[in-house]
Short mmCIF file of C-alpha atoms and ligand atoms in Angstrom, two decimals:
data_model
loop_
_atom_site.label_atom_id
_atom_site.label_comp_id
_atom_site.label_asym_id
_atom_site.label_seq_id
_atom_site.Cartn_x
_atom_site.Cartn_y
_atom_site.Cartn_z
CA MET H 1 166.25 73.37 118.35
CA THR H 2 162.49 72.46 118.67
CA GLN H 3 160.31 72.84 115.50
CA SER H 4 158.66 76.27 116.71
CA GLY H 5 162.18 77.63 117.49
CA ALA H 6 161.04 78.05 121.00
CA LEU H 7 163.20 76.41 123.96
CA PRO H 8 161.73 73.85 126.10
CA ALA H 9 161.65 74.63 129.86
CA ASN H 10 165.11 74.34 131.50
CA ARG H 11 165.64 70.89 133.02
CA PRO H 12 165.59 71.27 136.54
CA GLY H 13 168.78 70.13 138.65
CA ALA H 14 171.80 69.00 137.37
CA VAL H 15 173.17 66.68 134.40
CA ARG H 16 176.30 64.29 134.57
CA VAL H 17 177.88 63.60 131.20
CA ARG H 18 180.59 60.89 130.38
CA VAL H 19 182.97 61.74 127.48
CA PRO H 20 185.71 59.62 126.07
CA ALA H 21 189.24 60.14 124.95
CA LYS H 22 189.77 59.89 121.12
CA ILE H 23 192.64 58.06 119.32
CA ASN H 24 193.72 58.30 115.59
CA LEU H 25 193.68 54.83 114.04
CA ARG H 26 195.14 56.47 111.07
CA LEU H 27 196.36 60.08 110.77
CA SER H 28 197.54 61.69 107.34
CA VAL H 29 198.39 65.07 107.59
CA GLY H 30 198.82 67.50 104.67
CA ALA H 31 201.28 70.57 104.00
CA PRO H 32 200.04 73.73 106.42
CA ARG H 33 197.13 75.57 104.96
CA PRO H 34 197.01 79.22 104.45
CA ASP H 35 195.32 79.75 107.84
CA GLY H 36 198.24 77.47 109.51
CA PHE H 37 196.00 74.45 110.25
CA HIS H 38 197.07 70.88 108.50
CA PRO H 39 194.60 69.38 106.11
CA LEU H 40 193.98 65.97 107.73
CA ASP H 41 192.77 62.52 106.33
CA THR H 42 191.91 60.45 109.72
CA VAL H 43 190.08 57.79 111.28
CA TYR H 44 189.25 58.57 114.88
CA GLN H 45 188.00 55.91 117.41
CA ALA H 46 186.61 56.72 120.70
CA ILE H 47 187.83 54.71 123.62
CA SER H 48 186.61 53.84 127.15
CA LEU H 49 188.81 56.35 129.16
CA TYR H 50 186.42 58.74 130.41
CA ASP H 51 186.38 62.30 131.83
CA GLU H 52 183.07 62.98 133.90
CA ILE H 53 181.61 66.30 133.95
CA SER H 54 178.61 67.49 136.13
CA ILE H 55 176.75 70.76 135.38
CA GLU H 56 174.17 72.53 137.35
CA HIS H 57 172.09 75.85 137.14
CA ALA H 58 173.95 78.60 139.13
CA ASP H 59 174.43 82.37 139.73
CA ARG H 60 177.14 82.75 137.13
CA LEU H 61 179.48 80.61 134.94
CA ARG H 62 181.85 78.84 136.78
CA LEU H 63 184.25 75.73 136.64
CA THR H 64 186.09 73.53 139.13
CA LEU H 65 188.06 70.71 138.47
CA ASP H 66 189.43 67.51 139.96
CA GLY H 67 191.57 64.69 138.79
CA VAL H 68 194.49 64.21 136.56
CA GLY H 69 196.00 67.88 136.11
CA ALA H 70 193.44 69.73 137.96
CA ASP H 71 196.33 71.72 139.74
CA ILE H 72 197.60 73.09 136.50
CA LEU H 73 194.50 73.66 134.19
CA PRO H 74 192.96 77.21 133.96
CA THR H 75 189.53 77.73 135.40
CA ASP H 76 188.94 80.86 133.52
CA GLY H 77 187.75 81.81 129.94
CA THR H 78 190.92 80.12 128.38
CA ASN H 79 189.42 76.74 129.43
CA LEU H 80 187.67 75.18 126.49
CA ALA H 81 184.91 73.88 128.67
CA VAL H 82 184.01 77.32 129.77
CA ARG H 83 184.19 78.65 126.06
CA ALA H 84 181.83 75.85 125.19
CA ALA H 85 179.10 76.92 127.54
CA ALA H 86 179.55 80.46 126.67
CA LEU H 87 179.16 79.49 123.10
CA LEU H 88 176.02 77.53 123.54
CA ALA H 89 174.29 79.97 125.63
CA ASP H 90 174.98 82.64 122.99
CA ARG H 91 173.42 80.55 120.38
CA LEU H 92 170.45 79.72 122.52
CA GLY H 93 170.09 83.29 123.61
CA VAL H 94 170.32 82.28 127.36
CA ALA H 95 172.50 83.46 130.04
CA PRO H 96 175.46 81.12 130.73
CA ASN H 97 174.92 80.59 134.39
CA VAL H 98 176.20 77.08 135.26
CA ALA H 99 178.72 75.50 137.60
CA VAL H 100 180.65 73.07 135.70
CA HIS H 101 182.74 70.51 137.45
CA LEU H 102 185.41 68.49 135.48
CA HIS H 103 186.63 64.97 137.06
CA LYS H 104 189.58 64.33 134.60
CA ARG H 105 191.13 60.90 133.83
CA ILE H 106 192.23 61.49 130.40
CA PRO H 107 195.93 62.36 130.46
CA LEU H 108 196.47 66.04 129.63
CA ALA H 109 198.18 67.12 126.49
CA GLY H 110 198.68 63.66 125.72
CA GLY H 111 197.11 63.22 122.14
CA LEU H 112 194.11 62.24 123.36
CA ALA H 113 191.96 65.15 122.90
CA GLY H 114 191.20 65.47 126.78
CA GLY H 115 190.27 69.36 126.50
CA SER H 116 188.15 68.93 123.43
CA ALA H 117 186.37 66.13 125.03
CA ASP H 118 185.51 68.34 128.02
CA ALA H 119 184.21 71.16 125.68
CA ALA H 120 182.07 68.36 123.87
CA ALA H 121 180.79 67.08 127.15
CA VAL H 122 179.76 70.77 128.30
CA LEU H 123 178.06 71.22 124.84
CA VAL H 124 176.01 68.06 125.26
CA GLY H 125 175.36 68.74 128.93
CA CYS H 126 174.55 72.31 128.58
CA ASP H 127 172.01 71.41 125.63
CA ALA H 128 170.20 69.12 127.95
CA LEU H 129 170.08 71.36 130.90
CA TRP H 130 169.04 74.26 128.87
CA GLY H 131 166.35 72.41 126.63
CA GLY H 132 168.44 73.38 123.48
CA GLY H 133 166.92 70.30 121.72
CA HIS H 134 169.88 69.86 119.28
CA ASP H 135 170.93 66.70 118.04
CA PRO H 136 174.60 65.57 117.97
CA ALA H 137 175.11 66.43 114.19
CA GLU H 138 173.92 70.05 114.94
CA LEU H 139 176.14 70.13 118.06
CA ALA H 140 178.92 68.84 115.95
CA VAL H 141 178.63 71.93 113.56
CA LEU H 142 178.87 74.31 116.63
CA ALA H 143 181.53 72.25 118.15
CA ALA H 144 184.01 72.96 115.07
CA ASP H 145 184.34 76.72 116.51
CA LEU H 146 185.86 75.18 119.73
CA GLY H 147 188.59 72.94 118.09
CA SER H 148 189.17 70.39 115.35
CA ASP H 149 188.69 67.31 117.48
CA VAL H 150 185.49 68.43 119.25
CA PRO H 151 183.04 67.56 116.57
CA PHE H 152 184.21 63.91 116.79
CA LEU H 153 183.92 63.49 120.61
CA VAL H 154 180.24 64.79 120.31
CA ILE H 155 179.60 61.95 117.87
CA GLY H 156 182.05 59.22 118.88
CA GLY H 157 182.07 55.84 117.92
CA THR H 158 184.57 55.44 114.82
CA ALA H 159 184.45 58.07 112.25
CA HIS H 160 186.34 59.44 109.21
CA GLY H 161 187.62 62.90 109.72
CA THR H 162 188.63 65.48 107.05
CA GLY H 163 188.87 69.25 106.76
CA ARG H 164 191.34 70.25 109.68
CA GLY H 165 189.73 67.21 111.55
CA GLU H 166 186.36 68.87 112.13
CA LEU H 167 184.45 67.12 109.39
CA VAL H 168 183.29 63.84 110.85
CA GLU H 169 181.31 60.98 109.00
CA PRO H 170 180.64 57.93 110.96
CA VAL H 171 182.30 54.77 109.76
CA PRO H 172 181.14 51.37 110.40
CA ALA H 173 182.95 49.24 112.96
CA VAL H 174 182.70 46.16 114.92
CA GLY H 175 185.21 45.68 117.71
CA PRO H 176 185.52 45.64 120.72
CA TRP H 177 189.23 46.59 120.16
CA HIS H 178 191.41 46.45 123.02
CA TRP H 179 193.92 49.25 123.53
CA VAL H 180 196.53 49.98 126.14
CA VAL H 181 197.01 53.84 126.65
CA ALA H 182 200.75 54.55 127.85
CA ALA H 183 200.25 57.87 129.61
CA ALA H 184 203.91 59.81 129.79
CA ASP H 185 205.12 62.50 132.22
CA GLY H 186 204.47 65.64 130.95
CA GLY H 187 202.50 66.75 127.75
CA LEU H 188 203.41 67.60 124.20
CA SER H 189 202.13 70.86 122.61
CA THR H 190 200.03 69.84 119.69
CA PRO H 191 201.24 73.15 117.67
CA ARG H 192 204.72 72.34 118.33
CA VAL H 193 204.43 68.65 116.88
CA TYR H 194 202.87 69.89 113.71
CA ARG H 195 205.71 72.51 113.26
CA GLN H 196 208.30 69.74 114.06
CA LEU H 197 206.51 67.76 111.21
CA ASP H 198 206.84 70.48 108.86
CA ALA H 199 210.50 71.06 109.72
CA LEU H 200 211.23 67.01 109.41
CA ARG H 201 209.63 67.13 106.21
CA ALA H 202 211.65 70.21 104.90
CA THR H 203 215.04 68.40 105.38
CA GLY H 204 213.50 64.81 103.89
CA ALA H 205 213.67 63.33 107.52
CA ALA H 206 210.02 62.44 107.44
CA PRO H 207 208.34 61.22 104.40
CA PRO H 208 206.42 63.94 102.18
CA PRO H 209 202.57 64.20 102.60
CA THR H 210 200.41 61.65 100.83
CA LEU H 211 197.56 64.25 101.13
CA PRO H 212 197.26 66.02 97.83
CA ALA H 213 197.73 69.97 98.31
CA LEU H 214 194.44 71.77 98.65
CA PRO H 215 193.45 74.11 95.87
CA ASP H 216 193.74 77.65 97.13
CA ASP H 217 190.13 78.29 97.09
CA ASP H 218 188.77 79.29 100.55
CA ALA H 219 185.39 79.98 99.23
CA ALA H 220 184.78 76.50 98.54
CA GLY H 221 185.14 76.01 102.19
CA PRO H 222 183.96 72.65 103.89
CA ALA H 223 182.16 71.45 100.80
CA ARG H 224 185.62 71.40 99.11
CA ASP H 225 187.13 69.39 101.72
CA LEU H 226 184.20 66.78 101.88
CA ALA H 227 184.83 66.38 98.05
CA MET H 228 188.49 65.56 98.52
CA PRO H 229 189.10 61.72 97.80
CA SER H 230 189.30 59.58 101.04
CA LEU H 231 192.65 58.21 101.97
CA VAL H 232 191.36 55.75 104.10
CA PRO H 233 192.58 52.36 102.75
CA ASP H 234 190.07 49.73 102.12
CA ARG H 235 192.13 47.37 104.08
CA LEU H 236 191.42 49.49 107.13
CA LEU H 237 187.67 49.74 106.59
CA ALA H 238 187.41 46.12 105.99
CA ALA H 239 189.37 45.33 109.08
CA LEU H 240 186.98 47.59 111.02
CA ARG H 241 184.12 45.50 109.78
CA SER H 242 185.90 42.20 110.92
CA ASP H 243 186.78 40.80 114.33
CA ASP H 244 190.37 40.58 113.41
CA PRO H 245 192.90 42.54 115.66
CA ALA H 246 196.16 41.76 113.69
CA GLU H 247 194.22 42.95 110.42
CA LEU H 248 193.38 46.26 112.18
CA ALA H 249 197.09 46.13 113.32
CA ALA H 250 198.29 46.18 110.01
CA THR H 251 196.76 49.28 108.73
CA LEU H 252 197.38 51.51 111.89
CA ALA H 253 199.61 54.69 110.98
CA ASN H 254 200.30 58.03 112.28
CA ASP H 255 202.14 60.81 110.03
CA LEU H 256 202.64 63.06 113.45
CA GLN H 257 204.68 59.91 115.08
CA PRO H 258 208.21 60.98 113.81
CA ALA H 259 207.68 64.43 114.92
CA SER H 260 206.40 63.33 118.45
CA ILE H 261 209.56 61.07 118.88
CA ALA H 262 211.85 63.47 117.73
CA LEU H 263 210.73 65.81 120.43
CA ARG H 264 210.47 63.12 122.82
CA PRO H 265 212.89 60.30 121.82
CA ALA H 266 211.94 58.20 124.97
CA LEU H 267 208.69 57.29 123.26
CA ARG H 268 210.73 54.58 121.32
CA ARG H 269 211.46 52.81 124.22
CA THR H 270 207.79 52.73 125.05
CA LEU H 271 206.76 51.65 121.81
CA ASP H 272 209.40 48.88 121.57
CA ALA H 273 208.37 47.81 125.24
CA GLY H 274 204.49 47.50 123.86
CA LEU H 275 205.78 45.07 121.02
CA ALA H 276 207.94 43.20 123.13
CA ALA H 277 205.17 42.80 125.75
CA GLY H 278 203.08 41.20 122.57
CA ALA H 279 201.23 44.22 121.33
CA LEU H 280 199.82 43.56 117.86
CA ALA H 281 201.00 47.14 117.13
CA ALA H 282 202.26 50.07 118.93
CA MET H 283 201.95 53.79 118.07
CA VAL H 284 201.87 57.31 119.24
CA SER H 285 198.49 58.60 119.94
CA GLY H 286 197.77 61.58 117.69
CA SER H 287 200.36 64.21 118.57
CA GLY H 288 201.57 62.24 121.45
CA PRO H 289 203.00 61.77 123.93
CA SER H 290 200.61 58.96 125.09
CA CYS H 291 201.28 55.64 123.33
CA LEU H 292 198.81 53.19 122.14
CA CYS H 293 199.31 49.29 121.96
CA LEU H 294 196.41 47.21 120.07
CA ALA H 295 196.08 44.15 122.06
CA ALA H 296 194.58 40.44 120.84
CA ASP H 297 192.09 40.59 123.65
CA ALA H 298 191.24 41.89 126.80
CA ALA H 299 193.49 39.54 128.85
CA ASP H 300 196.48 40.54 126.55
CA ALA H 301 195.76 44.13 127.14
CA ALA H 302 195.72 43.91 131.07
CA ARG H 303 198.99 41.84 130.75
CA ILE H 304 200.75 44.36 128.28
CA ALA H 305 199.71 47.24 130.49
CA ALA H 306 201.06 45.38 133.68
CA GLU H 307 204.46 44.94 131.82
CA LEU H 308 204.88 48.72 130.64
CA THR H 309 204.14 49.67 134.16
CA GLU H 310 206.67 47.55 135.53
CA ARG H 311 209.37 48.32 132.99
CA GLY H 312 208.74 51.99 133.79
CA VAL H 313 208.29 53.16 130.16
CA CYS H 314 205.24 55.09 131.12
CA SER H 315 203.67 57.30 133.93
CA ALA H 316 200.48 55.04 133.90
CA ALA H 317 198.83 52.51 131.76
CA HIS H 318 195.42 52.25 131.10
CA VAL H 319 193.32 49.41 129.15
CA ALA H 320 190.52 51.00 127.14
CA VAL H 321 187.99 49.38 124.61
CA GLY H 322 186.65 51.07 121.64
CA PRO H 323 184.47 51.93 119.84
CA VAL H 324 182.17 53.73 122.49
CA ALA H 325 179.67 56.41 122.26
CA GLY H 326 180.80 60.13 122.26
CA ALA H 327 179.66 62.69 125.04
CA THR H 328 176.46 61.00 127.03
CA VAL H 329 174.20 62.54 129.31
CA LEU H 330 174.26 59.87 132.30
CA THR H 331 171.47 61.55 134.29
O1 C5P T 1 191.98 72.86 116.37
P1 C5P T 1 192.86 72.83 117.73
O2 C5P T 1 192.39 74.07 118.42
O3 C5P T 1 192.62 71.69 118.52
O4 C5P T 1 194.23 73.05 117.14
C1 C5P T 1 195.28 73.14 118.23
C2 C5P T 1 196.61 73.43 117.11
O5 C5P T 1 196.94 72.20 116.62
C3 C5P T 1 196.22 74.60 116.15
O6 C5P T 1 196.40 75.92 116.66
C4 C5P T 1 197.13 73.92 115.15
O7 C5P T 1 198.52 74.69 115.43
C5 C5P T 1 197.34 72.52 115.31
N1 C5P T 1 196.60 71.97 114.23
C6 C5P T 1 197.00 71.79 113.02
N2 C5P T 1 196.28 71.25 112.12
C7 C5P T 1 195.22 70.47 112.42
C8 C5P T 1 194.66 70.50 113.67
C9 C5P T 1 195.46 71.37 114.84
O8 C5P T 1 198.06 72.32 112.60
N3 C5P T 1 194.40 69.70 111.46
#
């Protein structure tokens, strides 16, 4: 907001926003909290696989889509992008009258936070259009009401995430790191993957959490989460400041991977094919089913992507670099 609290005049016309997918370089998942969410200690990175969103003033709030999954995604108030516009309008005390168009490239329900990315883009774009004047840190606080990954997609870059993932602190990272994103046919439900992890842990089929159980003290809220000691290994932080992808590869880890593979055993083939093609590391992205390969350089990434496609172990292979900026207004 402006110092006086008054809104600057509406920006005329339309805005275009570009928003990246997120990956987790490391994802430690604790036992479920009383509210059902799992405490996380994670390192996010934004990568150059983008959705593009255009937003313009309209007579009412409406959403249209094209691209990946446009035929199955809802366009009503259950879409996180619509909720983001309504939430910001309510906060600013304006009518939520915008036409939002999503051009989707980020695979759906793929462990890449595509829906959260669109919500972050709408927050950033509507704030520009309505003259809200919020900085990214302020929008990130608002974003936490929409989903655990939304704050990170406002901030972008590389960041340490705690709480249920919504508390984000930037982490210095050099890069560019070269990734191959192997998309799968059909998504995986995030809640289902978390439940599967709990079930695997209950039978000893997945390692127990390394995150300490939280004290049952809800009153402490986010301050308590921030006070938790970070689980991010020094080796990962050092790797991010180096230009050595092999060092980064050695520190990648995802607690959700056994759960995703249990629900979608074919992912094992995708990961094995990535390693056989020369990836420095291969792992499931977030809750999956997209898989990530870290490549030594851009040429290797292109070669690995071609090989994964040729072997038929993914529905599409995208090359991407990280870190990149979070949701950004282009015009
Ligand atoms: O925060 P978001 O709405 O994106 O989360 C979707 C679902 O994923 C939650 O309803 C919950 O089932 C699961 N989740 C979780 N722990 C987290 C984040 C998400 O259990 N830290």
